[in-house]
Short mmCIF file of C-alpha atoms in Angstrom, two decimals:
data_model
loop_
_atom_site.label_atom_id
_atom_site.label_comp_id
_atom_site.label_asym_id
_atom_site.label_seq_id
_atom_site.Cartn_x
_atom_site.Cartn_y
_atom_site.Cartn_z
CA UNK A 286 -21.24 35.27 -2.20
CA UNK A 287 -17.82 34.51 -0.81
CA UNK A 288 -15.50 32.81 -2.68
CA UNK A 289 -11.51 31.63 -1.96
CA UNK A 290 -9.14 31.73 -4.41
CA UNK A 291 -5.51 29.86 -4.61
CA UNK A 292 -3.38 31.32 -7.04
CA UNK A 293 -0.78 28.76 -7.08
CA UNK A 294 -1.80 25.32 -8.08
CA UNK A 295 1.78 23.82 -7.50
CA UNK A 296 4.72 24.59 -5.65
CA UNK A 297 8.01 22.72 -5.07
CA UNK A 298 10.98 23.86 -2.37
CA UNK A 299 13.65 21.96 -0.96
CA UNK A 300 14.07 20.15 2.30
CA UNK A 301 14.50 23.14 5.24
CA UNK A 302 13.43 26.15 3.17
CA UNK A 303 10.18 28.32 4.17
CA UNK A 304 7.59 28.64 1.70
CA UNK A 305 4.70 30.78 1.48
CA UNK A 306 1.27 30.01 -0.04
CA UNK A 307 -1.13 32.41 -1.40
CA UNK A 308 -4.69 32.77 -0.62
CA UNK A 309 -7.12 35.36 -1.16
CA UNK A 310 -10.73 36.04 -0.21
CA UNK A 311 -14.06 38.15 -0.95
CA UNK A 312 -16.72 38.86 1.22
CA UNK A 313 -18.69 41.53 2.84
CA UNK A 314 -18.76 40.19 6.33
CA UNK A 315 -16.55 41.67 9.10
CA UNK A 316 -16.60 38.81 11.44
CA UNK A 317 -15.68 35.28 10.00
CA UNK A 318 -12.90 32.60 10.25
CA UNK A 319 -10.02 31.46 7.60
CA UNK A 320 -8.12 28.18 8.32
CA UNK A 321 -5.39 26.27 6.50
CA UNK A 322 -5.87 22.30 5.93
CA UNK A 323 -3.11 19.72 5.01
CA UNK A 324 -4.29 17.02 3.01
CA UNK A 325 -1.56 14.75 2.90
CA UNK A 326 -1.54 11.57 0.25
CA UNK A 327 -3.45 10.10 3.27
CA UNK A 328 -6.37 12.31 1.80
CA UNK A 329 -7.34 12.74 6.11
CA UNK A 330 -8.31 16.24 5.76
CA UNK A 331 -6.22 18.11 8.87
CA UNK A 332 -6.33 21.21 10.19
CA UNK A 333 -3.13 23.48 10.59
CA UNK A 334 -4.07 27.06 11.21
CA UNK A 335 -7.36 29.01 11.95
CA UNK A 336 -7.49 33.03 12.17
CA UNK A 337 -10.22 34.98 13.67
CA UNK A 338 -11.12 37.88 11.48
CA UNK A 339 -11.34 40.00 14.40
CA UNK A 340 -8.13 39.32 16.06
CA UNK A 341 -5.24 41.49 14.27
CA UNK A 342 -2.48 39.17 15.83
CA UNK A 343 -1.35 36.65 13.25
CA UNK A 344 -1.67 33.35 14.21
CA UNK A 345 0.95 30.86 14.55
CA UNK A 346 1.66 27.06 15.06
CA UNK A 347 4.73 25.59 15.43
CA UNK A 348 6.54 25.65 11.61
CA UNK A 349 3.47 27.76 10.33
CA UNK A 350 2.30 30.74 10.73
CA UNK A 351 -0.29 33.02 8.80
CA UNK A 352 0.29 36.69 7.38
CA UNK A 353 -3.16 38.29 7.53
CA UNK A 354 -3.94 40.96 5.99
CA UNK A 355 -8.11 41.98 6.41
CA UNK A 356 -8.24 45.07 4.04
CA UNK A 357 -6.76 43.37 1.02
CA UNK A 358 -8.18 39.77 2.14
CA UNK A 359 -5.37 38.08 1.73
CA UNK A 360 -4.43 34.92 4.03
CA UNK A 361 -0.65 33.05 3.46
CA UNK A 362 0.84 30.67 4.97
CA UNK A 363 4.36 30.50 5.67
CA UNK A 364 5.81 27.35 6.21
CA UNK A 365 9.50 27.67 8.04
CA UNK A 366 12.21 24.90 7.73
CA UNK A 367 9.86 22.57 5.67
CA UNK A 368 9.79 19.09 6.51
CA UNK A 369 9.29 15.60 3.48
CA UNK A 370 6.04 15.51 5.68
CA UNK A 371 4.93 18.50 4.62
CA UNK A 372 4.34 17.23 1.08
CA UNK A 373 0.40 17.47 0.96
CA UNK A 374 -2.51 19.72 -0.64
CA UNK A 375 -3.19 22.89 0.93
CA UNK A 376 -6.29 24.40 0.88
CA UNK A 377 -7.34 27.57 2.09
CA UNK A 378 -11.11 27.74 3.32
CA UNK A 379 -13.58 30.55 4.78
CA UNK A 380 -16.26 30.60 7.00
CA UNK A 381 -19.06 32.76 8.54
CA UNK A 382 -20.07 31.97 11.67
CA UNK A 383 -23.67 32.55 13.06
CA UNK A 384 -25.27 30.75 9.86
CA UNK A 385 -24.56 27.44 8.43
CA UNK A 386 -21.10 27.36 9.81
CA UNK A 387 -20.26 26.16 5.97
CA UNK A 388 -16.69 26.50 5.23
CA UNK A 389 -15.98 28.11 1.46
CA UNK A 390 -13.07 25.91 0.20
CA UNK A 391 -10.28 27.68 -2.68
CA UNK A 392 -8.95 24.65 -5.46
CA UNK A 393 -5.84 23.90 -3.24
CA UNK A 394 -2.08 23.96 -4.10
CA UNK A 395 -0.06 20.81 -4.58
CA UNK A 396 3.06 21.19 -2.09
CA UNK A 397 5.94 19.41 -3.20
CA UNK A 398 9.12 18.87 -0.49
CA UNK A 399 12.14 17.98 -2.12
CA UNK A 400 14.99 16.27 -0.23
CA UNK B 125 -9.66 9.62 20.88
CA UNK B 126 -11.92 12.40 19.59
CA UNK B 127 -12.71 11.55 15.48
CA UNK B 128 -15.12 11.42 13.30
CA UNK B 129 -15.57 7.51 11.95
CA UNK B 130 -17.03 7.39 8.36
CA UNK B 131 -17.51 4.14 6.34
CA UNK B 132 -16.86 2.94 3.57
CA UNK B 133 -13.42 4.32 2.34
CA UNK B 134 -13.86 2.91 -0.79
CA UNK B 135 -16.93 2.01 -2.66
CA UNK B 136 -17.38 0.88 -6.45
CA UNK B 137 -21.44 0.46 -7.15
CA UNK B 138 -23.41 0.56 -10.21
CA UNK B 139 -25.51 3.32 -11.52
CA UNK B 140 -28.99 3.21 -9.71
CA UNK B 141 -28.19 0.88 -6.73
CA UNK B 142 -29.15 2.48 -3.07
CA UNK B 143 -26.19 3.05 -0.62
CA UNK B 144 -25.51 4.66 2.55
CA UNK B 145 -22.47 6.08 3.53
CA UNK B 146 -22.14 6.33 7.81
CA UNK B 147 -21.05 8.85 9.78
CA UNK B 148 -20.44 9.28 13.38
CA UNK B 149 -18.88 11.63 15.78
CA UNK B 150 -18.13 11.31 19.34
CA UNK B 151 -17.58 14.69 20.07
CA UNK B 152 -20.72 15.64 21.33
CA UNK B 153 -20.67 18.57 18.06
CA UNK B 154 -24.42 20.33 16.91
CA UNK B 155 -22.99 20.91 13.33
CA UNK B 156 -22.09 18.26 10.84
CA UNK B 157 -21.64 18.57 6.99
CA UNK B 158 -20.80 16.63 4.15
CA UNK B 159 -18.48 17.65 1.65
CA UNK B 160 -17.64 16.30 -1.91
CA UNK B 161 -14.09 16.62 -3.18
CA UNK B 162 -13.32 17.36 -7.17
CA UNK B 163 -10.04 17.70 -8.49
CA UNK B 164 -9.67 21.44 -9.26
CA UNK B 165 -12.94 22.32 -7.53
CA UNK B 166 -11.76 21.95 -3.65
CA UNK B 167 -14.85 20.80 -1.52
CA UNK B 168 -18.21 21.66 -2.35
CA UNK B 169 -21.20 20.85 0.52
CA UNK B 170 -23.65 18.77 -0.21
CA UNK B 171 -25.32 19.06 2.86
CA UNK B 172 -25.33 20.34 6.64
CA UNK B 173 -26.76 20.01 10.07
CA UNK B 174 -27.25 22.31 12.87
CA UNK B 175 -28.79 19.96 15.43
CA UNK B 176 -30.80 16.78 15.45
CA UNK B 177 -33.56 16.99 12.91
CA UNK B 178 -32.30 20.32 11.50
CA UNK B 179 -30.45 19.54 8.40
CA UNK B 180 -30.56 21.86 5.56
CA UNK B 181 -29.44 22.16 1.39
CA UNK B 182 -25.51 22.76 0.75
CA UNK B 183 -24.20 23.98 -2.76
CA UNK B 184 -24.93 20.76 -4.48
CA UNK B 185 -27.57 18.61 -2.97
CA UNK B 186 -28.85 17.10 -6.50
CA UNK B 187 -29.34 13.56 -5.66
CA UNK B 188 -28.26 12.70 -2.07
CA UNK B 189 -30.07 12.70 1.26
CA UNK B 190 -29.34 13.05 4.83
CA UNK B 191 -30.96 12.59 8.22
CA UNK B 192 -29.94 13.73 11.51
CA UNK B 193 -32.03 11.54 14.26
CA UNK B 194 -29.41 11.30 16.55
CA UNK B 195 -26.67 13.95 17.53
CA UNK B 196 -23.49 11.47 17.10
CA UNK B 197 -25.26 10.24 13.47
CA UNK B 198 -25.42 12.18 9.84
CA UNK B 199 -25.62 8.99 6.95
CA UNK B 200 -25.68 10.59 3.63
CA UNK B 201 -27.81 8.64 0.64
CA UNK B 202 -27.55 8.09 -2.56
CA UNK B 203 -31.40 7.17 -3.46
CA UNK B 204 -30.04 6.10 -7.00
CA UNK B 205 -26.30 7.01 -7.73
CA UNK B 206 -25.21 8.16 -11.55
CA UNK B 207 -21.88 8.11 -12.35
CA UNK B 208 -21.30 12.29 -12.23
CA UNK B 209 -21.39 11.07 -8.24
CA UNK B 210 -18.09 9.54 -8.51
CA UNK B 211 -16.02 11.80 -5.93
CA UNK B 212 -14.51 11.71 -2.70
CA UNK B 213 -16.57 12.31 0.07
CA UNK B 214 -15.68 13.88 3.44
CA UNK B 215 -18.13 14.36 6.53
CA UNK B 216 -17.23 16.50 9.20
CA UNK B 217 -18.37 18.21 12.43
CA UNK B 218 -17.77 21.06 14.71
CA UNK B 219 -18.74 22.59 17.65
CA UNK B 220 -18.64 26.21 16.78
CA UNK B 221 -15.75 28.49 14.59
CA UNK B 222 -12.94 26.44 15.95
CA UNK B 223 -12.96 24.68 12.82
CA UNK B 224 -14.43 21.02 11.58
CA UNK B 225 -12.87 17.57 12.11
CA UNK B 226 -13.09 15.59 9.06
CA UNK B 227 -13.43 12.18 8.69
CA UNK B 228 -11.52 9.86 6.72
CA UNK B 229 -13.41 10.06 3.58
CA UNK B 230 -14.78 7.78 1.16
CA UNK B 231 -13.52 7.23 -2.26
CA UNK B 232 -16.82 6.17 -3.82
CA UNK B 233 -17.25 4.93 -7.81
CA UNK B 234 -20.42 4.78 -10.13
CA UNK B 235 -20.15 2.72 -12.96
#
């Protein structure tokens, strides 16, 4: 069974600084997806990155970007000049396509921007 | 504006007492799920659908139900709600990999 697993349950940075989160995997499969949600105080559940398995490039948007790495199934996010609006729960989630399309969610970590 | 449109957000009920929480999507998606959200536990799936009157068991269906008669439409139902049921609950939907769009959730509460 797959399973996702956060390492960091909190993190706090100041206003303008990158941070990275932590996020690590098992599974067999070769083909699948990872993605990054924001849950902001808002609790609307938003997606911010998504990474093919398949695809070696890293995927970026905007402020954040991912550092895949398959072999050791690890998935971080990198968040660059951090913005108060960035202060949210991050979860890390897996999914295998061509079955139930369920996504396997890790326990999130609590991202704190200072000003 | 493409969304997913769940109701209630919030909900306080008593143990045993029927309810239906809606869900709609006007996306035109085949999959939709519903998730419960723990503190420390992330989301767990209670229970998905690949198309109209496919709908299948997620990791913790003990005590909800679902339906799927129309494409847009994925209620979930609490036949007689206990008070481990208290959670926040998410439904989503998605087209294929690209990743699901949640809706707003619904803070629900068994007492």
């Amino acid at each position: 069974a797959q399973t996702v697993t956060q390492s960091q349950p909190e993190m706090s940075v100041q206003e303008a600084e990158t941070v990275t989160l932590s996020c690590t995997y098992d599974t067999s499969e070769n083909n699948y997806y990872l993605f990054w949600y924001k849950q902001p105080p808002s609790r609307q559940m938003i997606l911010v990155i998504r990474q093919e398995a398949y695809k070696q490039q890293n995927a970026t948007e905007n402020r954040f970007s991912v550092n895949f790495q398959k072999a050791a199934k690890s998935f971080s996010l990198k968040i660059s000049d951090s913005q108060l609006g960035d202060t949210a729960m991050y979860f890390c989630a897996f999914m295998k396509p061509w079955s139930n399309y369920q996504l396997i969610w890790g326990a999130g970590t609590k991202l704190i921007i200072k000003p | 504006e493409a969304q997913v449109t769940q109701n209630p957000r919030y909900l306080i009920t008593v143990t045993g007492k029927k309810l239906t929480v809606t869900c709609s999507q006007n996306m035109n998606h085949e999959y939709m799920s519903w998730y419960r959200q723990d503190p420390g536990l992330g989301l767990r799936q209670i229970y998905y659908s690949m198309n109209v009157e496919v709908t299948d068991k997620g990791d913790v269906p003990e005590g909800y139900k679902v339906s799927r008669k129309e494409k847009r439409n994925f209620p979930l139902i609490l036949e007689s709600p206990s008070p481990n049921q208290t959670s926040l609950y998410f439904c989503a939907s998605s087209s294929t990999g690209e990743g699901y769009t949640f809706g707003s959730g619904t803070r629900l509460t068994v007492v």
